[in-house]
Amino acid sequence: MTPENPTTAGPPDLDLDPPPGCPAHGGGPGGLKRLYGPGAEDLSELYERLREKHGPVAPALLHDDVPVWVVLGHAENLHMVRTPSQFSRDSRVWTPLLEGMVKPDHPLMPHIAWQPICAHAEGDEHKRLRGAVTTAMKTLDDRSLRRYINRSSQRLVNEFCEKGRAELVTQFAEHLPMAVMCHILGMPEEYSDRMVHAARDALKGTETAIASHTYVMEALSRLTALRRARPEDDFASHLVTHPAGLTDDEVREHLRLVLFAAYEATVNLLSNALRMVLTDPRFVARLNGGQMTVPEAVEQSLWDEPPFSTVFAYFAKHDTELGGQRIRKGDGLLYAPAPGNVDPRVRPDLSANMQGNRSHLAFGGGPHECPGQDIGRAIADVGVDALLMRLPDVQLDCDEDDLRWTASIASRHLAELPVHFEPKPQQDVMSHPSHGASARPPGGGMTMTVVPPPVARSASPAETAPGASGPRTTPLPRPAPRPARRPNAWRRFLAWWHGC
């Protein structure tokens, strides 16, 4: 597609320039707004301008000025994803692609190109592939998973708790989901700094993205071959042995889908939840009164900052109507959780607390609803809770306005979250999280030596790990008493939460 010859295979009547004086002038071909480049730095603001002008479904342009509909309304997004008779995830029906307007090197092709996975399949093939994935998900034990998340959180906190400062995105939020996902898939030995870097790099589209993607795929290929030869009780094994009879390629592609989608979404969710509990006045105010739990804060962040701003993409299977717009067969539509979640028809007051309301669009809906959403919630719930138990005085180490973000059409990432706190000793990862001291026994392991904290507490059930008691050690000397001071909000809340 060229700016001089806009396609007719998109939003209706885009082949005609708007009349002089039309406010559409100043955009791309046909006066449409571009979702990339200059003028699209703040997509949330752009979405609101599109909503004001066009309503809940608006025409816009992707990279290379490819036309697309952005679904801005909450109800319209739900209708689209819940009506597979009208809208498909199969990009092979996309008119701009069929007409050669979307080149193989288009920046969004990795997201849009059809693949033999359940997320792009329909009918019986979708049931076969999706059934294998959901059955494998159901084999995961929630209690065991939460214990593993807790232990992984403890290991990560141990790496920086003695320093009194940390950067929670790169040192915590980017690592915890990868540690957990490698464990779930059945390849805990593959978790490393390199795997974390490769996953993030492959998703960012950098110059080294292809090499990073290859590195991850090689690990998944090894796992597939290993579990084909020797199944165990993990996600990969249940995919391999499922009656649907997935091929090695299908197993590997679904492992990739689960790893990348779950990892990227959970990193964003965990980062946003941590930022919220550190900065959001709604959370802090309710925390002081003991009225908001960590899971409620996580759900609030799914409304305010969904892990994916938009999802690529849905395609009209025939001429239809959506949100007052005439949609043509072969048109592309963006499922858009970020603007859909702030639709004024469902959230007239954006400052209002959603009180655990789960009707947001963060995890999609219909036949392609995210099957691993409870895993993401568990990682965020347990991870945030474990970190706050260990570092109850953690505070943001910069002004909130100084936090940096990286944004694209697909998502908005928190780049860093610097914090400070009173240095804390390391703890045995098998023990209950607490604020007590610990000592390292000979041989490099860690054993808890509990020093009574200022306010007595006990761990919540979600944090409790088996074998909580470590070997006995000689108690550490008690520190010199400090002048009494009023506990901060976190300490008061934790005391209330545990009945103290």
JSON list of N, CA and C in Angstrom, two decimals, residues 153-183:
[
{"chain": "A", "resi": 153, "resn": "SER", "atom": "N", "xyz": [10.39, -16.70, 44.75]},
{"chain": "A", "resi": 153, "resn": "SER", "atom": "CA", "xyz": [10.41, -15.30, 45.20]},
{"chain": "A", "resi": 153, "resn": "SER", "atom": "C", "xyz": [11.46, -15.10, 46.29]},
{"chain": "A", "resi": 154, "resn": "GLN", "atom": "N", "xyz": [11.54, -16.06, 47.23]},
{"chain": "A", "resi": 154, "resn": "GLN", "atom": "CA", "xyz": [12.52, -15.95, 48.31]},
{"chain": "A", "resi": 154, "resn": "GLN", "atom": "C", "xyz": [13.95, -15.95, 47.75]},
{"chain": "A", "resi": 155, "resn": "ARG", "atom": "N", "xyz": [14.20, -16.81, 46.78]},
{"chain": "A", "resi": 155, "resn": "ARG", "atom": "CA", "xyz": [15.55, -16.86, 46.19]},
{"chain": "A", "resi": 155, "resn": "ARG", "atom": "C", "xyz": [15.92, -15.52, 45.56]},
{"chain": "A", "resi": 156, "resn": "LEU", "atom": "N", "xyz": [14.97, -14.94, 44.84]},
{"chain": "A", "resi": 156, "resn": "LEU", "atom": "CA", "xyz": [15.26, -13.65, 44.20]},
{"chain": "A", "resi": 156, "resn": "LEU", "atom": "C", "xyz": [15.47, -12.55, 45.23]},
{"chain": "A", "resi": 157, "resn": "VAL", "atom": "N", "xyz": [14.63, -12.50, 46.27]},
{"chain": "A", "resi": 157, "resn": "VAL", "atom": "CA", "xyz": [14.79, -11.48, 47.31]},
{"chain": "A", "resi": 157, "resn": "VAL", "atom": "C", "xyz": [16.13, -11.67, 48.02]},
{"chain": "A", "resi": 158, "resn": "ASN", "atom": "N", "xyz": [16.56, -12.91, 48.22]},
{"chain": "A", "resi": 158, "resn": "ASN", "atom": "CA", "xyz": [17.85, -13.16, 48.87]},
{"chain": "A", "resi": 158, "resn": "ASN", "atom": "C", "xyz": [19.01, -12.53, 48.12]},
{"chain": "A", "resi": 159, "resn": "GLU", "atom": "N", "xyz": [18.86, -12.34, 46.82]},
{"chain": "A", "resi": 159, "resn": "GLU", "atom": "CA", "xyz": [19.95, -11.81, 46.02]},
{"chain": "A", "resi": 159, "resn": "GLU", "atom": "C", "xyz": [20.16, -10.32, 46.23]},
{"chain": "A", "resi": 160, "resn": "PHE", "atom": "N", "xyz": [19.17, -9.61, 46.78]},
{"chain": "A", "resi": 160, "resn": "PHE", "atom": "CA", "xyz": [19.35, -8.18, 46.96]},
{"chain": "A", "resi": 160, "resn": "PHE", "atom": "C", "xyz": [18.94, -7.67, 48.33]},
{"chain": "A", "resi": 161, "resn": "CYS", "atom": "N", "xyz": [18.39, -8.52, 49.19]},
{"chain": "A", "resi": 161, "resn": "CYS", "atom": "CA", "xyz": [17.82, -8.02, 50.46]},
{"chain": "A", "resi": 161, "resn": "CYS", "atom": "C", "xyz": [18.88, -7.42, 51.38]},
{"chain": "A", "resi": 162, "resn": "GLU", "atom": "N", "xyz": [20.13, -7.87, 51.29]},
{"chain": "A", "resi": 162, "resn": "GLU", "atom": "CA", "xyz": [21.17, -7.36, 52.17]},
{"chain": "A", "resi": 162, "resn": "GLU", "atom": "C", "xyz": [21.72, -6.01, 51.72]},
{"chain": "A", "resi": 163, "resn": "LYS", "atom": "N", "xyz": [21.38, -5.59, 50.51]},
{"chain": "A", "resi": 163, "resn": "LYS", "atom": "CA", "xyz": [21.94, -4.35, 49.95]},
{"chain": "A", "resi": 163, "resn": "LYS", "atom": "C", "xyz": [21.12, -3.12, 50.29]},
{"chain": "A", "resi": 164, "resn": "GLY", "atom": "N", "xyz": [19.86, -3.30, 50.62]},
{"chain": "A", "resi": 164, "resn": "GLY", "atom": "CA", "xyz": [19.02, -2.15, 50.95]},
{"chain": "A", "resi": 164, "resn": "GLY", "atom": "C", "xyz": [18.47, -1.42, 49.75]},
{"chain": "A", "resi": 165, "resn": "ARG", "atom": "N", "xyz": [18.84, -1.83, 48.56]},
{"chain": "A", "resi": 165, "resn": "ARG", "atom": "CA", "xyz": [18.32, -1.23, 47.34]},
{"chain": "A", "resi": 165, "resn": "ARG", "atom": "C", "xyz": [18.14, -2.32, 46.29]},
{"chain": "A", "resi": 166, "resn": "ALA", "atom": "N", "xyz": [17.21, -2.09, 45.38]},
{"chain": "A", "resi": 166, "resn": "ALA", "atom": "CA", "xyz": [16.99, -3.05, 44.30]},
{"chain": "A", "resi": 166, "resn": "ALA", "atom": "C", "xyz": [16.28, -2.35, 43.16]},
{"chain": "A", "resi": 167, "resn": "GLU", "atom": "N", "xyz": [16.30, -2.98, 42.02]},
{"chain": "A", "resi": 167, "resn": "GLU", "atom": "CA", "xyz": [15.53, -2.53, 40.86]},
{"chain": "A", "resi": 167, "resn": "GLU", "atom": "C", "xyz": [14.59, -3.68, 40.54]},
{"chain": "A", "resi": 168, "resn": "LEU", "atom": "N", "xyz": [13.32, -3.52, 40.87]},
{"chain": "A", "resi": 168, "resn": "LEU", "atom": "CA", "xyz": [12.41, -4.65, 40.93]},
{"chain": "A", "resi": 168, "resn": "LEU", "atom": "C", "xyz": [11.95, -5.18, 39.58]},
{"chain": "A", "resi": 169, "resn": "VAL", "atom": "N", "xyz": [12.14, -4.43, 38.51]},
{"chain": "A", "resi": 169, "resn": "VAL", "atom": "CA", "xyz": [11.77, -4.97, 37.20]},
{"chain": "A", "resi": 169, "resn": "VAL", "atom": "C", "xyz": [12.80, -6.00, 36.75]},
{"chain": "A", "resi": 170, "resn": "THR", "atom": "N", "xyz": [14.07, -5.59, 36.66]},
{"chain": "A", "resi": 170, "resn": "THR", "atom": "CA", "xyz": [15.10, -6.50, 36.15]},
{"chain": "A", "resi": 170, "resn": "THR", "atom": "C", "xyz": [15.54, -7.53, 37.18]},
{"chain": "A", "resi": 171, "resn": "GLN", "atom": "N", "xyz": [15.42, -7.23, 38.47]},
{"chain": "A", "resi": 171, "resn": "GLN", "atom": "CA", "xyz": [15.90, -8.16, 39.49]},
{"chain": "A", "resi": 171, "resn": "GLN", "atom": "C", "xyz": [14.80, -9.07, 40.04]},
{"chain": "A", "resi": 172, "resn": "PHE", "atom": "N", "xyz": [13.55, -8.74, 39.78]},
{"chain": "A", "resi": 172, "resn": "PHE", "atom": "CA", "xyz": [12.47, -9.53, 40.35]},
{"chain": "A", "resi": 172, "resn": "PHE", "atom": "C", "xyz": [11.39, -9.86, 39.30]},
{"chain": "A", "resi": 173, "resn": "ALA", "atom": "N", "xyz": [10.76, -8.83, 38.73]},
{"chain": "A", "resi": 173, "resn": "ALA", "atom": "CA", "xyz": [9.61, -9.06, 37.86]},
{"chain": "A", "resi": 173, "resn": "ALA", "atom": "C", "xyz": [9.96, -9.81, 36.58]},
{"chain": "A", "resi": 174, "resn": "GLU", "atom": "N", "xyz": [11.15, -9.60, 36.04]},
{"chain": "A", "resi": 174, "resn": "GLU", "atom": "CA", "xyz": [11.54, -10.30, 34.83]},
{"chain": "A", "resi": 174, "resn": "GLU", "atom": "C", "xyz": [12.00, -11.72, 35.11]},
{"chain": "A", "resi": 175, "resn": "HIS", "atom": "N", "xyz": [12.42, -12.00, 36.33]},
{"chain": "A", "resi": 175, "resn": "HIS", "atom": "CA", "xyz": [12.97, -13.31, 36.65]},
{"chain": "A", "resi": 175, "resn": "HIS", "atom": "C", "xyz": [11.93, -14.28, 37.19]},
{"chain": "A", "resi": 176, "resn": "LEU", "atom": "N", "xyz": [11.06, -13.83, 38.07]},
{"chain": "A", "resi": 176, "resn": "LEU", "atom": "CA", "xyz": [10.12, -14.75, 38.71]},
{"chain": "A", "resi": 176, "resn": "LEU", "atom": "C", "xyz": [9.24, -15.49, 37.70]},
{"chain": "A", "resi": 177, "resn": "PRO", "atom": "N", "xyz": [8.61, -14.82, 36.72]},
{"chain": "A", "resi": 177, "resn": "PRO", "atom": "CA", "xyz": [7.78, -15.58, 35.77]},
{"chain": "A", "resi": 177, "resn": "PRO", "atom": "C", "xyz": [8.57, -16.61, 34.98]},
{"chain": "A", "resi": 178, "resn": "MET", "atom": "N", "xyz": [9.82, -16.31, 34.60]},
{"chain": "A", "resi": 178, "resn": "MET", "atom": "CA", "xyz": [10.59, -17.28, 33.84]},
{"chain": "A", "resi": 178, "resn": "MET", "atom": "C", "xyz": [10.95, -18.48, 34.69]},
{"chain": "A", "resi": 179, "resn": "ALA", "atom": "N", "xyz": [11.33, -18.26, 35.95]},
{"chain": "A", "resi": 179, "resn": "ALA", "atom": "CA", "xyz": [11.62, -19.39, 36.84]},
{"chain": "A", "resi": 179, "resn": "ALA", "atom": "C", "xyz": [10.41, -20.29, 36.98]},
{"chain": "A", "resi": 180, "resn": "VAL", "atom": "N", "xyz": [9.24, -19.69, 37.14]},
{"chain": "A", "resi": 180, "resn": "VAL", "atom": "CA", "xyz": [8.03, -20.47, 37.33]},
{"chain": "A", "resi": 180, "resn": "VAL", "atom": "C", "xyz": [7.62, -21.18, 36.04]},
{"chain": "A", "resi": 181, "resn": "MET", "atom": "N", "xyz": [7.70, -20.49, 34.90]},
{"chain": "A", "resi": 181, "resn": "MET", "atom": "CA", "xyz": [7.29, -21.10, 33.64]},
{"chain": "A", "resi": 181, "resn": "MET", "atom": "C", "xyz": [8.21, -22.25, 33.25]},
{"chain": "A", "resi": 182, "resn": "CYS", "atom": "N", "xyz": [9.50, -22.12, 33.48]},
{"chain": "A", "resi": 182, "resn": "CYS", "atom": "CA", "xyz": [10.43, -23.22, 33.19]},
{"chain": "A", "resi": 182, "resn": "CYS", "atom": "C", "xyz": [10.08, -24.43, 34.06]},
{"chain": "A", "resi": 183, "resn": "HIS", "atom": "N", "xyz": [9.72, -24.19, 35.31]},
{"chain": "A", "resi": 183, "resn": "HIS", "atom": "CA", "xyz": [9.31, -25.28, 36.20]},
{"chain": "A", "resi": 183, "resn": "HIS", "atom": "C", "xyz": [8.01, -25.92, 35.70]}
]
